Amino acid sequence: MRFESRHAGIRVVSGEAGVDLEGEQAADPELRADFLHTLYREKIYAETLSMRQALLRVVLR
């Protein structure tokens, strides 16, 4: 959703073969790089969420 909100003309479609980008500029290499970067950021966010929550609990006591 985050990626699609930044790239309004592109649709992300998940299928058996993987993920496809659909739209006028879907073949743009920069768009693919931005999509992969978005996935990477979400992975980092998910992996560090519990650590950040624990830190906030300690700091906000």
mmCIF file of C-alpha atoms in Angstrom:
data_model
loop_
_atom_site.group_PDB
_atom_site.id
_atom_site.type_symbol
_atom_site.label_atom_id
_atom_site.label_comp_id
_atom_site.label_asym_id
_atom_site.label_seq_id
_atom_site.Cartn_x
_atom_site.Cartn_y
_atom_site.Cartn_z
ATOM 1 C CA MET A 1 0.000 0.000 0.000
ATOM 2 C CA ARG A 2 2.812 2.377 0.803
ATOM 3 C CA PHE A 3 4.373 1.805 -2.608
ATOM 4 C CA GLU A 4 1.077 2.196 -4.470
ATOM 5 C CA SER A 5 0.316 5.449 -2.662
ATOM 6 C CA ARG A 6 3.602 6.926 -3.903
ATOM 7 C CA HIS A 7 3.121 5.542 -7.429
ATOM 8 C CA ALA A 8 -0.539 6.112 -8.197
ATOM 9 C CA GLY A 9 -0.432 4.686 -11.724
ATOM 10 C CA ILE A 10 1.157 1.400 -10.671
ATOM 11 C CA ARG A 11 -0.604 -1.637 -9.272
ATOM 12 C CA VAL A 12 1.189 -4.357 -7.303
ATOM 13 C CA VAL A 13 -0.212 -7.806 -8.074
ATOM 14 C CA SER A 14 0.785 -10.907 -6.141
ATOM 15 C CA GLY A 15 0.506 -14.264 -7.876
ATOM 16 C CA GLU A 16 1.878 -17.786 -7.858
ATOM 17 C CA ALA A 17 4.988 -16.742 -9.781
ATOM 18 C CA GLY A 18 5.745 -13.793 -7.490
ATOM 19 C CA VAL A 19 4.931 -10.106 -7.563
ATOM 20 C CA ASP A 20 4.228 -8.093 -10.699
ATOM 21 C CA LEU A 21 4.028 -4.350 -11.191
ATOM 22 C CA GLU A 22 1.305 -3.290 -13.614
ATOM 23 C CA GLY A 23 0.876 0.099 -15.221
ATOM 24 C CA GLU A 24 2.285 2.405 -17.862
ATOM 25 C CA GLN A 25 5.711 2.725 -16.260
ATOM 26 C CA ALA A 26 5.961 -0.787 -14.815
ATOM 27 C CA ALA A 27 9.025 -1.618 -16.924
ATOM 28 C CA ASP A 28 11.018 1.336 -15.563
ATOM 29 C CA PRO A 29 14.150 0.008 -13.776
ATOM 30 C CA GLU A 30 13.989 2.853 -11.223
ATOM 31 C CA LEU A 31 10.457 1.807 -10.314
ATOM 32 C CA ARG A 32 11.645 -1.759 -9.672
ATOM 33 C CA ALA A 33 14.493 -0.449 -7.521
ATOM 34 C CA ASP A 34 12.066 1.711 -5.535
ATOM 35 C CA PHE A 35 9.764 -1.272 -5.022
ATOM 36 C CA LEU A 36 12.627 -3.434 -3.754
ATOM 37 C CA HIS A 37 13.739 -0.615 -1.447
ATOM 38 C CA THR A 38 10.191 -0.364 -0.059
ATOM 39 C CA LEU A 39 10.190 -4.120 0.628
ATOM 40 C CA TYR A 40 13.554 -3.845 2.359
ATOM 41 C CA ARG A 41 12.357 -0.976 4.581
ATOM 42 C CA GLU A 42 9.233 -2.926 5.571
ATOM 43 C CA LYS A 43 11.390 -5.961 6.450
ATOM 44 C CA ILE A 44 13.646 -3.824 8.654
ATOM 45 C CA TYR A 45 10.585 -2.239 10.293
ATOM 46 C CA ALA A 46 9.033 -5.628 11.070
ATOM 47 C CA GLU A 47 12.278 -7.088 12.410
ATOM 48 C CA THR A 48 12.976 -4.159 14.735
ATOM 49 C CA LEU A 49 9.431 -3.440 15.933
ATOM 50 C CA SER A 50 9.682 -5.420 19.174
ATOM 51 C CA MET A 51 13.034 -3.821 20.009
ATOM 52 C CA ARG A 52 11.651 -0.313 19.455
ATOM 53 C CA GLN A 53 8.560 -1.098 21.521
ATOM 54 C CA ALA A 54 10.698 -2.361 24.407
ATOM 55 C CA LEU A 55 12.869 0.750 24.245
ATOM 56 C CA LEU A 56 9.806 3.001 24.364
ATOM 57 C CA ARG A 57 8.429 1.108 27.365
ATOM 58 C CA VAL A 58 11.664 1.735 29.263
ATOM 59 C CA VAL A 59 12.000 5.366 28.218
ATOM 60 C CA LEU A 60 8.362 6.329 28.852
ATOM 61 C CA ARG A 61 8.088 4.817 32.335
#
